[in-house]
Short mmCIF file of C-alpha atoms and ligand atoms in Angstrom, two decimals:
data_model
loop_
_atom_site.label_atom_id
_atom_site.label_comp_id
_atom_site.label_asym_id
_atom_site.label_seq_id
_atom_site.Cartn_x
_atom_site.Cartn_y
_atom_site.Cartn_z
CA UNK A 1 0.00 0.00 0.00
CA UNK A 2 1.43 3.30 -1.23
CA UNK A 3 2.10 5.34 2.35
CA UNK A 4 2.85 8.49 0.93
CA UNK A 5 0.17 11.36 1.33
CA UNK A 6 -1.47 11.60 -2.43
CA UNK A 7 -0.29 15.08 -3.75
CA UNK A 8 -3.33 16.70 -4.67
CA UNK A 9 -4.73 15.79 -1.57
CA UNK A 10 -5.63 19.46 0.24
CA UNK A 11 -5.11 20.30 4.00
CA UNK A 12 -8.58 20.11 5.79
CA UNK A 13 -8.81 23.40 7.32
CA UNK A 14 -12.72 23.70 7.99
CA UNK A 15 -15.78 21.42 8.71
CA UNK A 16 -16.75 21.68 4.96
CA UNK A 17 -13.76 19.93 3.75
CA UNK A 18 -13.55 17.58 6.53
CA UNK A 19 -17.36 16.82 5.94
CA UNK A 20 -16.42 16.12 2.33
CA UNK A 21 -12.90 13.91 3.72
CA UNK A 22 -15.72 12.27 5.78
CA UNK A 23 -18.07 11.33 2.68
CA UNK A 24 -15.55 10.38 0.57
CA UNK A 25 -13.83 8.19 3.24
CA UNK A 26 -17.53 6.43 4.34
CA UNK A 27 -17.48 5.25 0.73
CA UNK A 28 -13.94 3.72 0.40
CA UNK A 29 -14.69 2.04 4.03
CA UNK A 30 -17.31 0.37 2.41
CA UNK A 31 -16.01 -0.51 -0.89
CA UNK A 32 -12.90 -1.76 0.69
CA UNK A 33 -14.49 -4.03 3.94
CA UNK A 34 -18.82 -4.51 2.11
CA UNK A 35 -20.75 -6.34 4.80
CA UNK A 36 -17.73 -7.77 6.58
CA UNK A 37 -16.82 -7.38 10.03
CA UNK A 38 -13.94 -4.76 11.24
CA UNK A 39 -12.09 -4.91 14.51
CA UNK A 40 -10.71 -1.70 16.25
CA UNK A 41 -8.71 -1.55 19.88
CA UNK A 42 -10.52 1.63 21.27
CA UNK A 43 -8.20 3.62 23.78
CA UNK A 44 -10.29 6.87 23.75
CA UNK A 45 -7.46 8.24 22.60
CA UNK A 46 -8.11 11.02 19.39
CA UNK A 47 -7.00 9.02 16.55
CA UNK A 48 -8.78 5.73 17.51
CA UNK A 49 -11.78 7.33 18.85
CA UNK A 50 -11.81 9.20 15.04
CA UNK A 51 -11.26 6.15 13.38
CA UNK A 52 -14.15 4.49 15.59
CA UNK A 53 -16.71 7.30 14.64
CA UNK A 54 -15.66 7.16 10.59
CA UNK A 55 -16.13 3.18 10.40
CA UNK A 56 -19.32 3.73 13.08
CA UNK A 57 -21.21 6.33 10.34
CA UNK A 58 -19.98 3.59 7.34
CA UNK A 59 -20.24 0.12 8.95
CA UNK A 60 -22.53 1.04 11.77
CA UNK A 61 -22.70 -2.73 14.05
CA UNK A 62 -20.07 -4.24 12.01
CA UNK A 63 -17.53 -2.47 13.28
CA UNK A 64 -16.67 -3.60 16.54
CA UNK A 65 -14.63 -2.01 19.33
CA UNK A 66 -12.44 -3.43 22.04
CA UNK A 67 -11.51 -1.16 24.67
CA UNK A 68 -9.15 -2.82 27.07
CA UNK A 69 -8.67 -0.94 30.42
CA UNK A 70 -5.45 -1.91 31.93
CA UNK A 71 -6.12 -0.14 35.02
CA UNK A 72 -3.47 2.61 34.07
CA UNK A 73 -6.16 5.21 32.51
CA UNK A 74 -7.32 8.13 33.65
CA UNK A 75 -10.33 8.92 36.12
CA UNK A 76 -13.53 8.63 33.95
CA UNK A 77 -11.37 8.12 30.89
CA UNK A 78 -12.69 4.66 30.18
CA UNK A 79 -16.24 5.50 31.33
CA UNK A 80 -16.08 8.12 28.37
CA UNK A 81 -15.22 5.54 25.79
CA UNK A 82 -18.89 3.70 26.96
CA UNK A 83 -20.83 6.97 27.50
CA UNK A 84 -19.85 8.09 24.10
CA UNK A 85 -19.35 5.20 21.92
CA UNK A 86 -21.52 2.40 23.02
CA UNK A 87 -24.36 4.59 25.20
CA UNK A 88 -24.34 7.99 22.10
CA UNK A 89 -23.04 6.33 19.19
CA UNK A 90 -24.53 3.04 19.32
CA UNK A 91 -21.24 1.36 18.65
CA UNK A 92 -20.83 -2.62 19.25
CA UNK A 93 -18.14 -2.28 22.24
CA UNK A 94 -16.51 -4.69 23.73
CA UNK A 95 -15.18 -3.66 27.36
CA UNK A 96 -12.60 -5.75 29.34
CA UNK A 97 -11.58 -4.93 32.26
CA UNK A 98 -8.09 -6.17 32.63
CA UNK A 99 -6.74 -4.37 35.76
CA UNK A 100 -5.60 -7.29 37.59
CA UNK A 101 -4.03 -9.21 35.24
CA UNK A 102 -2.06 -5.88 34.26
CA UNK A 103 -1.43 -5.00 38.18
CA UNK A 104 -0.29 -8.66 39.05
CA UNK A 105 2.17 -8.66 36.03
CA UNK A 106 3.74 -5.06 36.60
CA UNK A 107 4.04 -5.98 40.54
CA UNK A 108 7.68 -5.45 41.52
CA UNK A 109 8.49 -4.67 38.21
CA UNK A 110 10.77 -1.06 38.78
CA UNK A 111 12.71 -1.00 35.30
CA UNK A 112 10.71 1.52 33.37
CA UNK A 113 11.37 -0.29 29.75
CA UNK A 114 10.10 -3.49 31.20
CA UNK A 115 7.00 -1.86 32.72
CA UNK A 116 6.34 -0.58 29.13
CA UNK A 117 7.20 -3.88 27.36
CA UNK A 118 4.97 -5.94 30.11
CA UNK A 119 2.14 -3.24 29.35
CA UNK A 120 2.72 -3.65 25.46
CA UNK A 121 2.38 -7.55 25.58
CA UNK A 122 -0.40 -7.77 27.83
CA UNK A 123 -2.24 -5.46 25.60
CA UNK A 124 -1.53 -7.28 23.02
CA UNK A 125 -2.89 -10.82 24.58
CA UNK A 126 -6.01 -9.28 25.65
CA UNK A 127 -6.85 -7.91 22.33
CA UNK A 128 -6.10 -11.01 20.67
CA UNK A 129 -7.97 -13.37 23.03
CA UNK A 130 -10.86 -10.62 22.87
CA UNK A 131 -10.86 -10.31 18.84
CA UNK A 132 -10.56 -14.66 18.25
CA UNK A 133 -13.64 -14.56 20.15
CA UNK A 134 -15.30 -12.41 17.19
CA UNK A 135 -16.00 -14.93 14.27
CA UNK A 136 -15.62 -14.17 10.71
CA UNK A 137 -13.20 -10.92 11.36
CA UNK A 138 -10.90 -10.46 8.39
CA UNK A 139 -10.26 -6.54 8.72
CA UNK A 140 -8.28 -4.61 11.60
CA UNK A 141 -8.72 -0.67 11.94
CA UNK A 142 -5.99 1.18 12.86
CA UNK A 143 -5.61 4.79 14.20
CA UNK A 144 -2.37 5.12 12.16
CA UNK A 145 -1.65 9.04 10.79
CA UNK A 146 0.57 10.44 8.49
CA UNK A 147 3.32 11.64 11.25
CA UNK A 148 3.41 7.71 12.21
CA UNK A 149 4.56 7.01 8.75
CA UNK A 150 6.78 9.69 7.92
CA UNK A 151 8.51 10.37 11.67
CA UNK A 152 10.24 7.31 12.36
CA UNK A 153 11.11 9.06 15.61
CA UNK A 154 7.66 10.21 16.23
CA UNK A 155 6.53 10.13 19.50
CA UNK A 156 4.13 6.22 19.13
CA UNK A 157 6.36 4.94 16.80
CA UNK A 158 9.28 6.02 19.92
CA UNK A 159 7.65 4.21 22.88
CA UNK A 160 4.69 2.09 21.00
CA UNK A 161 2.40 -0.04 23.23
CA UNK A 162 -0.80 0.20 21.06
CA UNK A 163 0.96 -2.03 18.44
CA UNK A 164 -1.16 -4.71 17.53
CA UNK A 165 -0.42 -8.01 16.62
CA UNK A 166 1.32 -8.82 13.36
CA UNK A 167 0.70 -12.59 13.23
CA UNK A 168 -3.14 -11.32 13.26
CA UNK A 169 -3.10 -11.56 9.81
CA UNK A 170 -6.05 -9.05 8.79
CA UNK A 171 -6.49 -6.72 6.23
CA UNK A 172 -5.63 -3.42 7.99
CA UNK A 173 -8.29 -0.59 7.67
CA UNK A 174 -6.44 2.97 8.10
CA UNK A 175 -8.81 5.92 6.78
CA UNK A 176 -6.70 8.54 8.42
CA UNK A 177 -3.53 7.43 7.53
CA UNK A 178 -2.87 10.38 5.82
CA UNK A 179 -3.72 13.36 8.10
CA UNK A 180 -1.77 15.14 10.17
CA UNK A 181 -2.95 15.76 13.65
CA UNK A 182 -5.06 19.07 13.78
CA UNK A 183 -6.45 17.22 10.95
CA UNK A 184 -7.77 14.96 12.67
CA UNK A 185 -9.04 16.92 15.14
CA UNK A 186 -11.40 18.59 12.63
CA UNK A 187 -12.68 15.74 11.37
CA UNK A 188 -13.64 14.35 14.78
CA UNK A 189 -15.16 17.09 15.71
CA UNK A 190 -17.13 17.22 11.96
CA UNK A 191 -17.89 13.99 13.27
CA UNK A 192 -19.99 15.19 16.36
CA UNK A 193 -17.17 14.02 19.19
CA UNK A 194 -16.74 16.27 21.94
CA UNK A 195 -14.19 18.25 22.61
CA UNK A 196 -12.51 16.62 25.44
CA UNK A 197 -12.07 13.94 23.43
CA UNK A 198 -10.75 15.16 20.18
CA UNK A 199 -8.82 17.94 21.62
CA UNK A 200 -7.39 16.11 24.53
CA UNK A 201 -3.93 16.77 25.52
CA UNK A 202 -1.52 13.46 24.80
CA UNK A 203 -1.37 10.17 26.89
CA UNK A 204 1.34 7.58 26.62
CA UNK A 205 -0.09 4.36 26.02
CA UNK A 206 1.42 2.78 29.12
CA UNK A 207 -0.73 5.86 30.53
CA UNK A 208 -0.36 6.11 34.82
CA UNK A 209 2.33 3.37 34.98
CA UNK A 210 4.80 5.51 33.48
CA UNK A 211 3.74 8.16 35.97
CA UNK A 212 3.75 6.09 39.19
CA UNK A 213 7.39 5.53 39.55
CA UNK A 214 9.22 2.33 39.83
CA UNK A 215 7.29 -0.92 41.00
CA UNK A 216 3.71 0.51 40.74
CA UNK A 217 1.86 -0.54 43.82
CA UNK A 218 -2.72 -0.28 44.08
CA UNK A 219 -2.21 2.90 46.84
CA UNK A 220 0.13 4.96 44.91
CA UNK A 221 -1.67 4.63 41.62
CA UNK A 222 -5.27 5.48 43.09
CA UNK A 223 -3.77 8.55 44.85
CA UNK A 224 -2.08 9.08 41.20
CA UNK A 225 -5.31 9.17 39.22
CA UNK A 226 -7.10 11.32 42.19
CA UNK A 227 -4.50 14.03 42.07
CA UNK A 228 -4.77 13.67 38.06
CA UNK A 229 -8.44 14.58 37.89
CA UNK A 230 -7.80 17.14 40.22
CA UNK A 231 -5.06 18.93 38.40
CA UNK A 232 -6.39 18.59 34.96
CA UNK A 233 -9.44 20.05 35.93
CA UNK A 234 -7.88 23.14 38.03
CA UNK A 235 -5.40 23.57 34.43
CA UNK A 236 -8.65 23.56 32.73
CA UNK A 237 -10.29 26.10 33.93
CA UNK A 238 -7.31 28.73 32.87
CA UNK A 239 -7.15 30.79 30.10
CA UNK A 240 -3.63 29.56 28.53
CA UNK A 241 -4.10 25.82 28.81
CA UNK A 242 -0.06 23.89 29.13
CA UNK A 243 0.37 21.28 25.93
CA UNK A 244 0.59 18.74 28.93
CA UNK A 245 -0.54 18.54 32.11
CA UNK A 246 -0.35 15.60 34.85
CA UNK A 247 0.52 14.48 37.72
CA UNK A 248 3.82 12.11 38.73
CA UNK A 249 4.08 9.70 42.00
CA UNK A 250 7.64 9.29 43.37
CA UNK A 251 8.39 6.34 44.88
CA UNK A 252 9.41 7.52 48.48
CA UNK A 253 7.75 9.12 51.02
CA UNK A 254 8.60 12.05 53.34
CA UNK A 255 7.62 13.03 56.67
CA UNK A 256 4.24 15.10 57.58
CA UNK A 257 2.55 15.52 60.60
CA UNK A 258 -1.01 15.00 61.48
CA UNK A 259 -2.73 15.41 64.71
CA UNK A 260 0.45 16.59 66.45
CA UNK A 261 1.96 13.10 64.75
CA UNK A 262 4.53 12.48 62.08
CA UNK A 263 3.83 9.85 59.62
CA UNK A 264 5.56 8.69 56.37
CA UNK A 265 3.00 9.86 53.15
CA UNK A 266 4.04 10.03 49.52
CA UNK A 267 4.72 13.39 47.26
CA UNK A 268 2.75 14.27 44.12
CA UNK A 269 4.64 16.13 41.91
CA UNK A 270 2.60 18.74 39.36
CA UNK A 271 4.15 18.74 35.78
CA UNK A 272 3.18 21.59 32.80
CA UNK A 273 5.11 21.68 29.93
CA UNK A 274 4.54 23.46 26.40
CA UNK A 275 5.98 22.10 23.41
CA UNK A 276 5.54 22.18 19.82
CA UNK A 277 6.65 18.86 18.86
CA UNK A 278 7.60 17.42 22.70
CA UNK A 279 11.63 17.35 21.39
CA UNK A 280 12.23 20.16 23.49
CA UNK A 281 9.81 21.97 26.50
CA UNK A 282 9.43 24.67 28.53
CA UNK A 283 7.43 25.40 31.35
CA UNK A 284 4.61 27.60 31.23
CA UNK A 285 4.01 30.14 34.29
CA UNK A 286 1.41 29.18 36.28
CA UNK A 287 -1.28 31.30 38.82
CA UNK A 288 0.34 30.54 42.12
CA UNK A 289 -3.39 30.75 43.63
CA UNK A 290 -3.93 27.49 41.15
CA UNK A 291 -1.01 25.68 42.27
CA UNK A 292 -1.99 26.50 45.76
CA UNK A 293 -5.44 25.26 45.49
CA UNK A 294 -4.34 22.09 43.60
CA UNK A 295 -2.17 21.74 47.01
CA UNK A 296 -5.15 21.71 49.12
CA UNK A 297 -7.31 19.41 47.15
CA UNK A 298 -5.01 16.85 46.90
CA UNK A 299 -3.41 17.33 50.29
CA UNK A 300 -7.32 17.38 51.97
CA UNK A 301 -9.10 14.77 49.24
CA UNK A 302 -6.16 12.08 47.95
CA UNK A 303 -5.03 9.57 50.88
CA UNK A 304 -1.76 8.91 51.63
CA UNK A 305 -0.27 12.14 50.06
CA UNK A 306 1.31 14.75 52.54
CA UNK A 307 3.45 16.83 50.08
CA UNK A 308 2.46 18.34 46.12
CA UNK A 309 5.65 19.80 44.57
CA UNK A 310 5.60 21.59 40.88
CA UNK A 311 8.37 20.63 38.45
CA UNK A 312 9.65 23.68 36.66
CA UNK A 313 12.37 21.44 34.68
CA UNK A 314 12.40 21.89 30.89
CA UNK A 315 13.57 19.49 28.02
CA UNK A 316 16.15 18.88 27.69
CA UNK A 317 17.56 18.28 30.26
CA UNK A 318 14.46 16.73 31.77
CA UNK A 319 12.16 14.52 29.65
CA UNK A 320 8.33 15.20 29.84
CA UNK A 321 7.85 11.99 31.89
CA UNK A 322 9.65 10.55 34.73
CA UNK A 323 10.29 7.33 33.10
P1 XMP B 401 9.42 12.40 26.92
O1 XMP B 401 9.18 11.86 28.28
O2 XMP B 401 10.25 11.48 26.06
O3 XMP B 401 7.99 12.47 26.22
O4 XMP B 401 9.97 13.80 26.93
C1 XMP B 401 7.75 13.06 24.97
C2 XMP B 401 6.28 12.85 24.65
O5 XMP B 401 6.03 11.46 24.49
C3 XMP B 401 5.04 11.02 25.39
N1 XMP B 401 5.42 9.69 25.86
C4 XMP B 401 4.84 8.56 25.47
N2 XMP B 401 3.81 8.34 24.61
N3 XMP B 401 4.00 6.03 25.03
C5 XMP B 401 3.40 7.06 24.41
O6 XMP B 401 2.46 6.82 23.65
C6 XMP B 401 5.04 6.17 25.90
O7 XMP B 401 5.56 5.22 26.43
C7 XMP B 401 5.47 7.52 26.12
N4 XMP B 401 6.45 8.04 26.87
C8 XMP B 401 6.40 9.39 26.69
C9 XMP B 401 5.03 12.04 26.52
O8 XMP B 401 3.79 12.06 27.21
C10 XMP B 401 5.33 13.31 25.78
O9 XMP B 401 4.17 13.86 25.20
#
């Protein structure tokens, strides 16, 4: 298949032209699959959630979704994925639930390229078991886009755990393969998704594990995704909104003291970078009366955590995640 974007292809800049991307592309979906069957892994994630609502308005049930949750997502992020795709959209979704298995194989794993490559594989297994339970399924939908091809250093093609199995042998299904990102963004939202979706800010695959830090244990990744929610939606509400915006659990505690007694409780550390293409960073000023009421939420709301630092380290030297 010729992966180089056609020529005469032109930039969609506005909902007309992505409507017209979108007709076009609903015809070629079903020239190319007719009544057959396509599979799609679902993260929620822009490009697959695009990809899901093109092959939804030209397949409708024949496409069908797997969303694995490996326990490493977001708050609400996988309830999203339901609400919008199975509950709105009407989309055939399958839904596993693989926390444990995930957990049990990442416990007392520290090194962070094993955590990613355990993450990777077990995605990989649960998708597969998921899809051989779908009969008659000879076509595979992928969120691939055109910086995937053409930046062999890009960012998923850099530290990949969506991959999907080679050995599945299926025809592969890749209607946005050639638009760039803000691309995609307009046709997603042409396509009716909301806005928290399509313009989301980025999310490694291994998602939380690569932000709890070393052997991930149940107590620091709960108190990780609580002080997430809570600092994505203080970020949200200002005016200049960082590229990226999380939160990072270090894997040692300091001292606090409650009720006139110390105690051992972890740190969370806030992290706001702007970028253009995440090969170099800087950090964005931020209201000191947000930081300081991110501190009390998470210090009066998340158990466990007694301090909430802000990391004002830009790339290089420091990379945008801890691991
Ligand atoms: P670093 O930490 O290398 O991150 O400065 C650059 C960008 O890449 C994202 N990132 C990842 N994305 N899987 C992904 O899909 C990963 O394992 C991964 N690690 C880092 C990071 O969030 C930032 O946007």
């Amino acid at each position: 298949m010729n992966d180089i974007r056609p020529e005469t292809m032109q930039r969609i800049a506005n909902t007309e032209l992505a409507k017209e991307f979108i007709d076009e592309q609903v015809t070629l979906i079903q020239n190319q699959v007719g009544d057959n069957k396509v599979l799609l892994a679902l993260s929620g994630g822009v490009d697959s959630s695009v990809v899901a609502a093109l092959l939804l308005k030209a397949i409708g049930k024949n496409l069908v979704c797997v969303h694995v949750n490996h326990g490493l997502l977001r708050k609400g992020e996988s309830e999203q994925v339901i609400q919008v795709f199975e509950k709105e959209l009407g989309a055939n979704l399958i839904y596993v639930d693989a926390t444990d298995r995930f957990l049990e194989a990442l416990k007392d794993i520290s090194d962070p390229e094993e955590k990613r490559k355990i993450i990777g594989k077990i995605f990989i297994d649960v998708f597969d078991e998921e899809a051989s339970k779908v009969e008659d399924v000879h076509f595979l939908a992928q969120g691939t886009i055109y910086p995937d091809i053409t930046e062999s250093k890009g960012v998923k093609a850099h530290h990949n755990v969506g991959g999907l199995p080679a050995e599945m042998k299926m025809e592969l299904v890749e209607p946005i393969k050639y638009l760039y990102k803000d691309e995609v963004r307009i046709v997603g939202t042409a396509l009716g998704l909301p806005d928290n979706m399509v313009y989301r800010q980025p999310f490694p695959g291994p998602g939380l594990g690569v932000r709890c830090v070393g052997a991930i244990t149940r107590d620091r990744l709960e108190a990780l995704r609580e002080a997430d929610a809570i600092v994505r939606e203080e970020i949200e509400k200002l005016v200049n909104i960082p590229w990226q915006y999380f939160c990072v659990i270090p894997d040692f505690q300091s001292t606090g003291i409650k009720n006139d007694k110390r105690y051992m409780g972890w740190s969370v550390i806030i992290r706001t970078v702007n970028t253009v293409d995440a090969v170099t960073a800087t950090v964005p000023e931020i209201p000191f009366s947000t930081l300081t009421i991110i501190r009390d939420r998470i210090i009066s709301t998340v158990d466990g955590v007694n301090r909430v630092l802000w990391d004002i380290s830009e790339k290089p030297i420091s990379t945008i995640e801890y691991e």
